mmCIF file of C-alpha atoms and ligand atoms in Angstrom:
data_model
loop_
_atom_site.group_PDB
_atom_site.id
_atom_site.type_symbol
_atom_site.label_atom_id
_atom_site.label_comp_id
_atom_site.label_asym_id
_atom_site.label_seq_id
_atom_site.Cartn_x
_atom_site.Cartn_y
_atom_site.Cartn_z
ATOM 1 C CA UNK G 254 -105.898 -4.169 28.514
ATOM 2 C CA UNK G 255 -109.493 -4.509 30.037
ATOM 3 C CA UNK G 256 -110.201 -4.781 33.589
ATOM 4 C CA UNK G 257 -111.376 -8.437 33.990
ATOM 5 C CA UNK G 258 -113.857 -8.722 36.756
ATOM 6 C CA UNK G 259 -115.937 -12.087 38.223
ATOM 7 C CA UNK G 260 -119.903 -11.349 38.692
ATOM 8 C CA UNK G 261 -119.899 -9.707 42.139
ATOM 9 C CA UNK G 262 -122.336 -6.443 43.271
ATOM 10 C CA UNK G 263 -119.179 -4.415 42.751
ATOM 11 C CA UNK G 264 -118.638 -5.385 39.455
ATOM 12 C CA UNK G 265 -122.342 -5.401 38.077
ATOM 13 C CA UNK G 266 -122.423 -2.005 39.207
ATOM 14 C CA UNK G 267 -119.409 -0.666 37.359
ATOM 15 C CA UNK G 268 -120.694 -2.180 34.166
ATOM 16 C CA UNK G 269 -124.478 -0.570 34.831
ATOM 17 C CA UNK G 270 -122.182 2.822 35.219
ATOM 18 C CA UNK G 271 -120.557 2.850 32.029
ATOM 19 C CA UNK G 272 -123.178 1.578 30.266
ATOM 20 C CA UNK G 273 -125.169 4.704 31.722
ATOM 21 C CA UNK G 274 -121.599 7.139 30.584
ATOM 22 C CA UNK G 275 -122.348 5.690 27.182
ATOM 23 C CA UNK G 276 -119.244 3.309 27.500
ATOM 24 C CA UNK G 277 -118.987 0.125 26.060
ATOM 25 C CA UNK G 278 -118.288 -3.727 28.369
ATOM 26 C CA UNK G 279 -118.213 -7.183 27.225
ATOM 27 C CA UNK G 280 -120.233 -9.804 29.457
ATOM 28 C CA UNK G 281 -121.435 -13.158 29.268
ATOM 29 C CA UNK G 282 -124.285 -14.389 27.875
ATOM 30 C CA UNK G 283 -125.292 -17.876 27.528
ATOM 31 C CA UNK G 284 -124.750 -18.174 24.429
ATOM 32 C CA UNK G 285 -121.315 -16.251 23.394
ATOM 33 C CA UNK G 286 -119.708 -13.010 24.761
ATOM 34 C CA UNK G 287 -121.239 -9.739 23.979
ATOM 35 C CA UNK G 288 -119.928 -6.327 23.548
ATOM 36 C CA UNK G 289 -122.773 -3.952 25.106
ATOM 37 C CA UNK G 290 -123.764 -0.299 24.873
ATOM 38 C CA UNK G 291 -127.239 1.560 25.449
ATOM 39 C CA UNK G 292 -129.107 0.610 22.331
ATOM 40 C CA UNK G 293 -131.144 4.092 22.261
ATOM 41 C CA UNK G 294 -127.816 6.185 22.214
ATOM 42 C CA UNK G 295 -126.594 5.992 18.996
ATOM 43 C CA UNK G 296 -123.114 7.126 20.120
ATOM 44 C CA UNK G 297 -122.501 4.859 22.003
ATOM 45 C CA UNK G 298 -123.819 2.171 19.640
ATOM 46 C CA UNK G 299 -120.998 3.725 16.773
ATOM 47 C CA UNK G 300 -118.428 2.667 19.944
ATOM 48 C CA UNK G 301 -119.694 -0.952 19.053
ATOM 49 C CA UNK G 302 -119.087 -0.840 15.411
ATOM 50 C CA UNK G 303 -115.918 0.676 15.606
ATOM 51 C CA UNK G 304 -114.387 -1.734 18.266
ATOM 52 C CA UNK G 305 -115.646 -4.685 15.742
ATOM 53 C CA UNK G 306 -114.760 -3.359 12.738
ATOM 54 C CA UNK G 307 -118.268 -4.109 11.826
ATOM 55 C CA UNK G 308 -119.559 -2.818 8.483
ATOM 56 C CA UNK G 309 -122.681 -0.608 9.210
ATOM 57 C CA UNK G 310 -125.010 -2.722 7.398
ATOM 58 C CA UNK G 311 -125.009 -5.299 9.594
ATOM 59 C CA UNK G 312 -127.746 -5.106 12.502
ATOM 60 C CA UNK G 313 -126.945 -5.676 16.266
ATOM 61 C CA UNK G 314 -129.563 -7.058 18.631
ATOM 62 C CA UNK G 315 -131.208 -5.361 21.367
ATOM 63 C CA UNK G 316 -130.836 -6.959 24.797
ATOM 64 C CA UNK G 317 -133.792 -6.574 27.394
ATOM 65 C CA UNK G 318 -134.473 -7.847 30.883
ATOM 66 C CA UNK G 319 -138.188 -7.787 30.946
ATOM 67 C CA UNK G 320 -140.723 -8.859 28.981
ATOM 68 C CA UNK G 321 -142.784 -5.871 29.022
ATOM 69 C CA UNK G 322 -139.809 -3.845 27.737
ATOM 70 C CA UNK G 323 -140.654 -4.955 23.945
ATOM 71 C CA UNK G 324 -143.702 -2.797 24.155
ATOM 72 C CA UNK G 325 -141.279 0.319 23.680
ATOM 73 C CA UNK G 326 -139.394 -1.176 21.238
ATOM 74 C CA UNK G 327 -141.782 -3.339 18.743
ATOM 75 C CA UNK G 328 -144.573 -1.196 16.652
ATOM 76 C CA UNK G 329 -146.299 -4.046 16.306
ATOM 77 C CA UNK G 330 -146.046 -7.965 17.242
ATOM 78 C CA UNK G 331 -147.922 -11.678 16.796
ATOM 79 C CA UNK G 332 -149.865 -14.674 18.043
ATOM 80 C CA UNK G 333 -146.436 -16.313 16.772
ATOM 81 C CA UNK G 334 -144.037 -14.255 18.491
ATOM 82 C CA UNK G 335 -146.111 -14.262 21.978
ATOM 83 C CA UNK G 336 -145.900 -18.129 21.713
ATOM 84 C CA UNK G 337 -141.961 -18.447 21.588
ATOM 85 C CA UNK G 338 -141.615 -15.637 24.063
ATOM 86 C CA UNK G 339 -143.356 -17.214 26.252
ATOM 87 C CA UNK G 340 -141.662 -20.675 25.712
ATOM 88 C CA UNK G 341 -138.029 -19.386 25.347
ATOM 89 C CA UNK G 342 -137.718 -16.351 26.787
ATOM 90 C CA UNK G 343 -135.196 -16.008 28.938
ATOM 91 C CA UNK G 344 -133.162 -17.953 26.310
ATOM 92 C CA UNK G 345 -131.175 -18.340 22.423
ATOM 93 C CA UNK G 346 -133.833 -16.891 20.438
ATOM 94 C CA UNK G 347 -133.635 -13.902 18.668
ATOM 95 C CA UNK G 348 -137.375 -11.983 17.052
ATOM 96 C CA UNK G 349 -137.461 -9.975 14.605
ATOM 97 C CA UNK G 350 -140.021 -7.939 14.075
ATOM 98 C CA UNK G 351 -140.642 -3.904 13.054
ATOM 99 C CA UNK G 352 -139.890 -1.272 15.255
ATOM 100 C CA UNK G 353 -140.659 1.458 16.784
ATOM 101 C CA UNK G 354 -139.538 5.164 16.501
ATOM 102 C CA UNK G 355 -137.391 5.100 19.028
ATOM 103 C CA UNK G 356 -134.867 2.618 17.910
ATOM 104 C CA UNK G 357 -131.770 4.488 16.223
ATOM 105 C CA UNK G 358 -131.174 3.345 12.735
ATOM 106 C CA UNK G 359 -127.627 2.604 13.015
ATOM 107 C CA UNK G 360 -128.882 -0.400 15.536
ATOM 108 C CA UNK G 361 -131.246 -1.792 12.909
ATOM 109 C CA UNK G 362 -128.557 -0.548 9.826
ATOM 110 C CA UNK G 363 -131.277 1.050 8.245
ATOM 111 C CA UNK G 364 -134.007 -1.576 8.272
ATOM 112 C CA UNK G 365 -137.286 -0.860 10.071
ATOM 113 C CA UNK G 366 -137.006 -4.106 11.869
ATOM 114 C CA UNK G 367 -134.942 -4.946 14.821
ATOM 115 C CA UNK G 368 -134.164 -8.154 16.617
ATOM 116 C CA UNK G 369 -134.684 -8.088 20.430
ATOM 117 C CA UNK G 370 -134.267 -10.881 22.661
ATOM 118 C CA UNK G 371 -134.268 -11.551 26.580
ATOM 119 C CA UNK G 372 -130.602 -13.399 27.515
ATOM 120 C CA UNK G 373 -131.173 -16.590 30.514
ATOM 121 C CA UNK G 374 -127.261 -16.315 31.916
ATOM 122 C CA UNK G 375 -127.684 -14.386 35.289
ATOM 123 C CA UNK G 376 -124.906 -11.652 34.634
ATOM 124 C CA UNK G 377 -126.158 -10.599 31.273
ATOM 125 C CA UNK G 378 -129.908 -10.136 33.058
ATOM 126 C CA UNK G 379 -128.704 -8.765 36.195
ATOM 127 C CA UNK G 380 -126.981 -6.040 34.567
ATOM 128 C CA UNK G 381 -130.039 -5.524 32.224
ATOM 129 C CA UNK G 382 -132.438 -5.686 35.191
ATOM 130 C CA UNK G 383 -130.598 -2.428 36.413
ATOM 131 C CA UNK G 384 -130.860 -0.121 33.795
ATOM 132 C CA UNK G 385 -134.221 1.183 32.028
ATOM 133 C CA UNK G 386 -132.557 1.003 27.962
ATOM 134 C CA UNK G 387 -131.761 -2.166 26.104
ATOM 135 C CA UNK G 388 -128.280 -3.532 24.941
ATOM 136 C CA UNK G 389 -127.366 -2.856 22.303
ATOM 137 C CA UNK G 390 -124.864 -6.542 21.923
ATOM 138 C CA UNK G 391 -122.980 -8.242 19.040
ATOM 139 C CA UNK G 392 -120.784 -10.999 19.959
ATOM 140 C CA UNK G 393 -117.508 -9.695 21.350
ATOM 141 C CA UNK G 394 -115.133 -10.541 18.588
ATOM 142 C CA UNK G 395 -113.485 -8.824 15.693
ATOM 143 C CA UNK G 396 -116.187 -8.951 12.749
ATOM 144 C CA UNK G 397 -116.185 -11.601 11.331
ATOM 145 C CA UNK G 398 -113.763 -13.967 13.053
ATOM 146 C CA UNK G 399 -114.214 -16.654 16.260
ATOM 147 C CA UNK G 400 -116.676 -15.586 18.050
ATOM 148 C CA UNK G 401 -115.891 -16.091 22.059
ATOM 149 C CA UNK G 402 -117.058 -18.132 24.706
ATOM 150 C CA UNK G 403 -114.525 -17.388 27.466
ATOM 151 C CA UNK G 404 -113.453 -13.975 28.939
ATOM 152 C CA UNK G 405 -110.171 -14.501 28.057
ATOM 153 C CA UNK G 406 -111.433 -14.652 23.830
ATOM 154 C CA UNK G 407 -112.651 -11.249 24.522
ATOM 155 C CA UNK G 408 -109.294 -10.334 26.058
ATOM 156 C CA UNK G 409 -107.106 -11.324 23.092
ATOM 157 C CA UNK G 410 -109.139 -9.697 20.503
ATOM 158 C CA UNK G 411 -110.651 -6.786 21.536
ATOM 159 C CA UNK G 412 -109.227 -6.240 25.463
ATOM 160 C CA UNK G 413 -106.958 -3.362 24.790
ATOM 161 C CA UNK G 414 -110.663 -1.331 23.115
ATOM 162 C CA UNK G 415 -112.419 -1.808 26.158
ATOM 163 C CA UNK G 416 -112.649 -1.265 30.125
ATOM 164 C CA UNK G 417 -114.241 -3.986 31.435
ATOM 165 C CA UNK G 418 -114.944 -7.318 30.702
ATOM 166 C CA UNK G 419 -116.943 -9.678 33.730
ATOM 167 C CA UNK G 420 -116.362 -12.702 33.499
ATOM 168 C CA UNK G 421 -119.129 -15.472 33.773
ATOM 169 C CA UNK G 422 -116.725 -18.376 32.892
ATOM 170 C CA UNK G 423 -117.263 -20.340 30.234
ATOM 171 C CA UNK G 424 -120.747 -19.500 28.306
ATOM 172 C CA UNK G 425 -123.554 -22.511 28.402
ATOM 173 C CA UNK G 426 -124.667 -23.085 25.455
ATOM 174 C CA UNK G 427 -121.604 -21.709 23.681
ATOM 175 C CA UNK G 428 -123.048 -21.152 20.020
ATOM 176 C CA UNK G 429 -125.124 -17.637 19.145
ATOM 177 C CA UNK G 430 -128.755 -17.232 19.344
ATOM 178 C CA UNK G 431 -131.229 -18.777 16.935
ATOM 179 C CA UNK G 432 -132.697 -15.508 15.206
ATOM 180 C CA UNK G 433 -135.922 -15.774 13.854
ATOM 181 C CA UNK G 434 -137.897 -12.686 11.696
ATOM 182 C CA UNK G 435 -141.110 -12.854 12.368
ATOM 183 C CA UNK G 436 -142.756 -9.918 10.315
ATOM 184 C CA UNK G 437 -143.920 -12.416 7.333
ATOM 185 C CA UNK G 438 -146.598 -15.151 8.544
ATOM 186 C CA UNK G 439 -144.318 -17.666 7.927
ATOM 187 C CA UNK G 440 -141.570 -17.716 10.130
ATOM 188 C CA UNK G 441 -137.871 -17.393 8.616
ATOM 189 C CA UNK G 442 -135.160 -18.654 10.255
ATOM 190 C CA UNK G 443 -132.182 -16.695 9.670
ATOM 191 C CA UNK G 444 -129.808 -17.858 11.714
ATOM 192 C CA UNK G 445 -129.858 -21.306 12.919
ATOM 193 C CA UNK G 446 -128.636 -21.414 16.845
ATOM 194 C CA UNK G 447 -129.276 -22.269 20.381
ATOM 195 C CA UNK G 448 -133.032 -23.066 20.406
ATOM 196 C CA UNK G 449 -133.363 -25.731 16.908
ATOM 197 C CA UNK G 450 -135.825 -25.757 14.474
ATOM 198 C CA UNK G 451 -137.343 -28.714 15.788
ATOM 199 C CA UNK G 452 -138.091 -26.955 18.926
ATOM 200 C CA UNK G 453 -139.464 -23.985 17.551
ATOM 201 C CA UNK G 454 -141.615 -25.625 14.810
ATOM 202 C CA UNK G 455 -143.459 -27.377 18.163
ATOM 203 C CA UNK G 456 -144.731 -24.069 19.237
ATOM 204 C CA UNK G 457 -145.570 -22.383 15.975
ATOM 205 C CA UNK G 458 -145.983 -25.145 13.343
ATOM 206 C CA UNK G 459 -143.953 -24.979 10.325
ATOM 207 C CA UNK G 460 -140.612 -22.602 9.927
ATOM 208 C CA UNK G 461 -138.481 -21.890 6.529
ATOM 209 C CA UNK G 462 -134.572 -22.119 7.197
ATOM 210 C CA UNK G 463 -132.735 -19.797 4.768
ATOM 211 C CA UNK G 464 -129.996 -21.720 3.656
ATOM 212 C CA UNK G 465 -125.917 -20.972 2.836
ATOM 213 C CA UNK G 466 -126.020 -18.986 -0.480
ATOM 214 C CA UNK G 467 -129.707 -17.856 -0.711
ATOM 215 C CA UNK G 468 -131.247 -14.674 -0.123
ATOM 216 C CA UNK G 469 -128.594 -12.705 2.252
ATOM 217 C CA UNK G 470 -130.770 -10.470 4.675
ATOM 218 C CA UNK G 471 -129.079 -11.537 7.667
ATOM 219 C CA UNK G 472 -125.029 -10.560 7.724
ATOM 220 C CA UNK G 473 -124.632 -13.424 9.800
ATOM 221 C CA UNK G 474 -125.312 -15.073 6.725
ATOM 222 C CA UNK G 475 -122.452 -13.642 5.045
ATOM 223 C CA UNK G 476 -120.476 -17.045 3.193
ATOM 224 C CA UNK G 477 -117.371 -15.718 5.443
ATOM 225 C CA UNK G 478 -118.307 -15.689 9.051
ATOM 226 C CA UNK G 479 -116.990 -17.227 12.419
ATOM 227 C CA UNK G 480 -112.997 -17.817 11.295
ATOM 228 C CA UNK G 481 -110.223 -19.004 12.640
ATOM 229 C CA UNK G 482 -107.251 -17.620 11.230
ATOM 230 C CA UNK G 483 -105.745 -20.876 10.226
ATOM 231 C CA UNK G 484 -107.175 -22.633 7.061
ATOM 232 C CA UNK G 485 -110.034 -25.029 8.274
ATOM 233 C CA UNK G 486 -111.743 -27.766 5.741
ATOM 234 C CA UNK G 487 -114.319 -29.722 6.830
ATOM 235 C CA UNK G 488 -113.277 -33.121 6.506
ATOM 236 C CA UNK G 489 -115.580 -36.205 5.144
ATOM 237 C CA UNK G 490 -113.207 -39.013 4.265
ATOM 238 C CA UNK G 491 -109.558 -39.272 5.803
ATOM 239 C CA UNK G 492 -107.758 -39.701 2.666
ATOM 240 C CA UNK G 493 -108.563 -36.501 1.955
ATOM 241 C CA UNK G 494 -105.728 -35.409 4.655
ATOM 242 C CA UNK G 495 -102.444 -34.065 2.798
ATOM 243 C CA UNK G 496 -98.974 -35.375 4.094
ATOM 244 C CA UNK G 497 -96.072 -33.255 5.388
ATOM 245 C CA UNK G 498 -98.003 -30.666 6.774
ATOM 246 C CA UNK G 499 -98.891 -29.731 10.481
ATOM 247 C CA UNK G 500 -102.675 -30.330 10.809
ATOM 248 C CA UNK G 501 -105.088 -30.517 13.957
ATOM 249 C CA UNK G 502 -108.530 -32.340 13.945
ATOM 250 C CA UNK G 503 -111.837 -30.666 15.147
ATOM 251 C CA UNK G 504 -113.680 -34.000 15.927
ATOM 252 C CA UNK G 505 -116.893 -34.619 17.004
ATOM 253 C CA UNK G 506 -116.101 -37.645 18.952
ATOM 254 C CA UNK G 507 -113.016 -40.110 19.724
ATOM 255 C CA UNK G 508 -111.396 -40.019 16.812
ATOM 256 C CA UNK G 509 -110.320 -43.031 14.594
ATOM 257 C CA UNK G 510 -107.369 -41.837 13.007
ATOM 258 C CA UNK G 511 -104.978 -39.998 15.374
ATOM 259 C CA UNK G 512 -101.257 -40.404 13.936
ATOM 260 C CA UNK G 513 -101.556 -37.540 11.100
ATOM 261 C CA UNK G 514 -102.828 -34.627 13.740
ATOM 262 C CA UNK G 515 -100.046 -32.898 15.687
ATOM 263 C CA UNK G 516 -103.437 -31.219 18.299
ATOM 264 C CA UNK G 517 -106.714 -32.833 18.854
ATOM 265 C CA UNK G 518 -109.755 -30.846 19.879
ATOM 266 C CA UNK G 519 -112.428 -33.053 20.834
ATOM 267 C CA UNK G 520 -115.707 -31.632 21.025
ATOM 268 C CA UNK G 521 -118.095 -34.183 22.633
ATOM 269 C CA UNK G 522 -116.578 -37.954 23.959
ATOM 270 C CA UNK G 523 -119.890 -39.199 24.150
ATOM 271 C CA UNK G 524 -121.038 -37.305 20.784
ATOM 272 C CA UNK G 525 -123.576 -35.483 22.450
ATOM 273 C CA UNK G 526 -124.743 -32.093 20.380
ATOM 274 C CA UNK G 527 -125.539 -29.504 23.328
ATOM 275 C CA UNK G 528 -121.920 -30.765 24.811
ATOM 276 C CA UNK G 529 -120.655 -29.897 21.282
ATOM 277 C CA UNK G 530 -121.818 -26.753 20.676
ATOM 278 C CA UNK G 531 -120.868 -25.794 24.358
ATOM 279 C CA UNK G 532 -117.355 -26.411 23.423
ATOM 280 C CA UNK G 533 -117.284 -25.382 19.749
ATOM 281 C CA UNK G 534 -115.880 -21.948 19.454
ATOM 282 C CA UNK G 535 -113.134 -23.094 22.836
ATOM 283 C CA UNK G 536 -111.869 -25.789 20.439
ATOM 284 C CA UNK G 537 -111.683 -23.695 17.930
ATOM 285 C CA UNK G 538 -109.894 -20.838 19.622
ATOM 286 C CA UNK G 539 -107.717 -23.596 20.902
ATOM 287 C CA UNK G 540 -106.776 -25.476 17.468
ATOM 288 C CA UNK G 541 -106.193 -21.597 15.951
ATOM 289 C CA UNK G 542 -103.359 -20.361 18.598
ATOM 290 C CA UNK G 543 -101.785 -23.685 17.898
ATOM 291 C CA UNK G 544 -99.851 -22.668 14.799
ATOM 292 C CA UNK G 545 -100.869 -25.344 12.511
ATOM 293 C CA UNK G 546 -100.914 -25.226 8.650
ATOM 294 C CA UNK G 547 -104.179 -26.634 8.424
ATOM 295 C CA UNK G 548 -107.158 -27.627 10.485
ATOM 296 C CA UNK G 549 -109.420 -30.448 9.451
ATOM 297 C CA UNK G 550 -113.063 -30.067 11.006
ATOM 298 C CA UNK G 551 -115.039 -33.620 11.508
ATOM 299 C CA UNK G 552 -119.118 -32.619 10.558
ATOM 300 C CA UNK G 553 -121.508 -33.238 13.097
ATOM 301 C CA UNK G 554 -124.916 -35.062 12.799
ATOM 302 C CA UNK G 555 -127.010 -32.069 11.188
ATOM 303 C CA UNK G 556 -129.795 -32.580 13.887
ATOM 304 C CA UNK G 557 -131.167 -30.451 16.878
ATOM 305 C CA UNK G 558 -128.420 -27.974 17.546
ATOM 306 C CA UNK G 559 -126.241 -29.850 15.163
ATOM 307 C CA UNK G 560 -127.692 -27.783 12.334
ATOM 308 C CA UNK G 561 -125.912 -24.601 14.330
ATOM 309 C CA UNK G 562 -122.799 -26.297 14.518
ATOM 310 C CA UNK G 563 -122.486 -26.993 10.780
ATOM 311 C CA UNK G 564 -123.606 -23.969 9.656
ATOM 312 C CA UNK G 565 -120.602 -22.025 11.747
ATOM 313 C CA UNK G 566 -118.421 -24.738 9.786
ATOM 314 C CA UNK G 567 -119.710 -24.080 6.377
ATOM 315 C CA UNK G 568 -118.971 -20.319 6.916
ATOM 316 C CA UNK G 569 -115.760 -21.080 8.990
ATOM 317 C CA UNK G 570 -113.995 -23.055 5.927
ATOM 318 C CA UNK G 571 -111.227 -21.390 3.932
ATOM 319 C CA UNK G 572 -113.274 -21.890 0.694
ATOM 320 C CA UNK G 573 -110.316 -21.621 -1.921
ATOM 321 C CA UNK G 574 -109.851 -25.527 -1.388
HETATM 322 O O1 TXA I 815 -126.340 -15.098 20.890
HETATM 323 C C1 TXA I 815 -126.348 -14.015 20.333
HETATM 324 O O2 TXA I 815 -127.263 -13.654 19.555
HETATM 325 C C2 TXA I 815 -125.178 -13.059 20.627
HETATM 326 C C3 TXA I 815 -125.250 -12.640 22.095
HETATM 327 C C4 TXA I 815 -124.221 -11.611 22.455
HETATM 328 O O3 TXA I 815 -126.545 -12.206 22.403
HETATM 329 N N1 TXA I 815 -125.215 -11.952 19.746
HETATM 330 C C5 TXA I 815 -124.906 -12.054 18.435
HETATM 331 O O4 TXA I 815 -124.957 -10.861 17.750
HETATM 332 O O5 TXA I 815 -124.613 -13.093 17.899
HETATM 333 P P1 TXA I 815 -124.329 -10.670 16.316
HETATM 334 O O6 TXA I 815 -124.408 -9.223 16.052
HETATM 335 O O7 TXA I 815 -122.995 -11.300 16.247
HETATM 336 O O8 TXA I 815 -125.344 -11.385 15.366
HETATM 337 C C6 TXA I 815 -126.645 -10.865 15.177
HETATM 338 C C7 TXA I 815 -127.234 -11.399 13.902
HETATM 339 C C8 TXA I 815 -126.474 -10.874 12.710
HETATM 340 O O9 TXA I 815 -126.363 -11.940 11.774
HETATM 341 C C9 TXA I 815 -127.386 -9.778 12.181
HETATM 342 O O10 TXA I 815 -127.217 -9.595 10.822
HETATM 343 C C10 TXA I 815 -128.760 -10.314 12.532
HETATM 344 O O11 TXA I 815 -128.589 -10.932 13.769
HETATM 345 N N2 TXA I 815 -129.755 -9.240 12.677
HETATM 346 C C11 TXA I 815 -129.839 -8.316 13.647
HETATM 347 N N3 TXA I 815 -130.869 -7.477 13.424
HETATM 348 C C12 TXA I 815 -131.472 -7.873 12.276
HETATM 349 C C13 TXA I 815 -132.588 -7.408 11.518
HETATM 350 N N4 TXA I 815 -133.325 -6.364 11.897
HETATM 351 N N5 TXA I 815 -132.899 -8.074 10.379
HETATM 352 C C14 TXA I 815 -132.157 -9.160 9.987
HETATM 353 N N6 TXA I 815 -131.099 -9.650 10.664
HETATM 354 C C15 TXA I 815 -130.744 -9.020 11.796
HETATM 355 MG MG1 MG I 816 -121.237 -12.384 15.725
#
């Protein structure tokens, strides 16, 4: 299993070191857990893919500590994109915009675009601060399924593929980036996450939101993302709960109806979104070691960071109901 290690000198410096081998470590973010290698060594990037069980033709992010470092890595960039970087930056949002020469193509699968972004949580920039390449960093879960927001996530899934995980206990904002493509002059939003639409469209006027089903450019979009293993339905009226079977409730607040749930996950008491979203993919990991036969999601107001939440539930449920 992987070496778990708190944020210390000691340990920042044996995750700079492997980075520099060409090695692969999982570290916190604000957001979720990522799974890090040097983004301009495409060997090492493979290591990423492999550990996943990513198909290639979905795109990782690059990770940088400075601002100046997009220069290398961006052919070209915007009045748009200087606004949010200089609003958000360190922060959730994710740019996408085309790059240079000198990102590999298995980073970008192929496109001639690549998402950068600049993480806030002070492990995943000290480490960055140290080394003169980006990260290359997907979240550090099996493709596909919960993504984590603890060290100990990382650890179950993926800790006997890796060396070193540091842990940053649990991660802030707790629900992925926003990622934003900013080569058109209207910006898309791909991927709705940490920083919300509303915020965004304050600095750069008016945003398109790709929604579920459309036009599939970002994997993340994929209908099947962020599972649990159990079956999860998202659940609008409480009628619709079958008898006989062992079911746990995902629910946004105190719930009303407690007697048919054998485990509760509550995500915010006082329904407050950020608090929600922090604890999101923790509930979930929770409710899916529980062994249930079923679990029943409450929505969430689709508002702010709300919009996140729901769209990890849309792809989360089993959808042969
Ligand atoms: O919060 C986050 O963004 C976390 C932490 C670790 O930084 N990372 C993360 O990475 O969520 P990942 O690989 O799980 O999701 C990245 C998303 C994917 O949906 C991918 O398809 C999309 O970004 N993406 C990356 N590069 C792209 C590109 N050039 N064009 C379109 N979509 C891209
Ligand atoms: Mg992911």
């Amino acid at each position: 299993m992987a070496e778990i290690l708190k944020f210390s000198c000691k340990s920042i410096e044996k995750a700079v070191n492997i980075l520099k081998k060409g090695g692969v470590i999982a570290f916190p973010t604000e957001t979720v857990y990522g799974l890090g290698a040097n983004g301009l060594n495409p060997d090492a990037v493979i290591k990423i893919f492999e550990i996943k069980k990513r198909p290639f033709f979905d795109p990782i992010i690059l990770h940088v500590g400075r601002k100046e470092d997009i220069q290398k890595l961006w052919s070209k960039t915007n009045k748009k994109a200087e606004k949010l970087i200089e609003k958000f930056w360190p922060g959730p949002l994710t740019i996408i915009l085309p790059k240079t020469d000198i990102v590999p193509y298995i980073v970008t699968a192929g496109l001639d675009t690549v998402a950068i972004r600049m993480p806030s949580h002070p492990v995943a920039l000290e480490i960055l601060k140290k080394i003169d390449f980006p990260v290359a960093a997907p979240s550090a879960n099996i493709f596909g399924r919960l993504s984590p927001t603890e060290a100990k996530h990382v650890q179950e899934q993926i800790g006997d593929k890796i060396e070193l995980i540091i842990d940053g206990g649990k991660c802030p904002v707790g629900i992925e980036s926003t990622v934003i493509d900013l080569t058109e002059e209207k910006g898309i939003i791909l991927r709705p996450g940490g920083i919300s639409k509303e915020e965004i469209e304050k600095i750069i006027g008016k945003v398109e939101i790709i929604r579920k089903n459309e036009k599939i450019s970002s994997p993340g979009q994929l209908p099947f993302h962020y599972s649990p293993r159990t079956p999860l339905k998202i659940l609008n009226e409480y009628k619709e709960i079958k008898d006989g079977i062992k079911a746990g409730l995902l629910a946004f607040k105190e719930p009303k109806y407690k007697e048919k749930f054998v485990k509760i996950e509550i995500l915010s008491e006082k329904g407050d979104l950020k608090e929600a979203a922090r604890n999101f993919f923790s509930c979930l990991h929770n409710l899916d070691s529980a062994g249930l036969d079923i679990i029943y999601a409450e929505p969430v107001p689709e508002e702010g960071i709300g919009m996140a939440i729901m769209d990890r539930l849309y792809k989360a449920e089993t959808k042969k109901f």
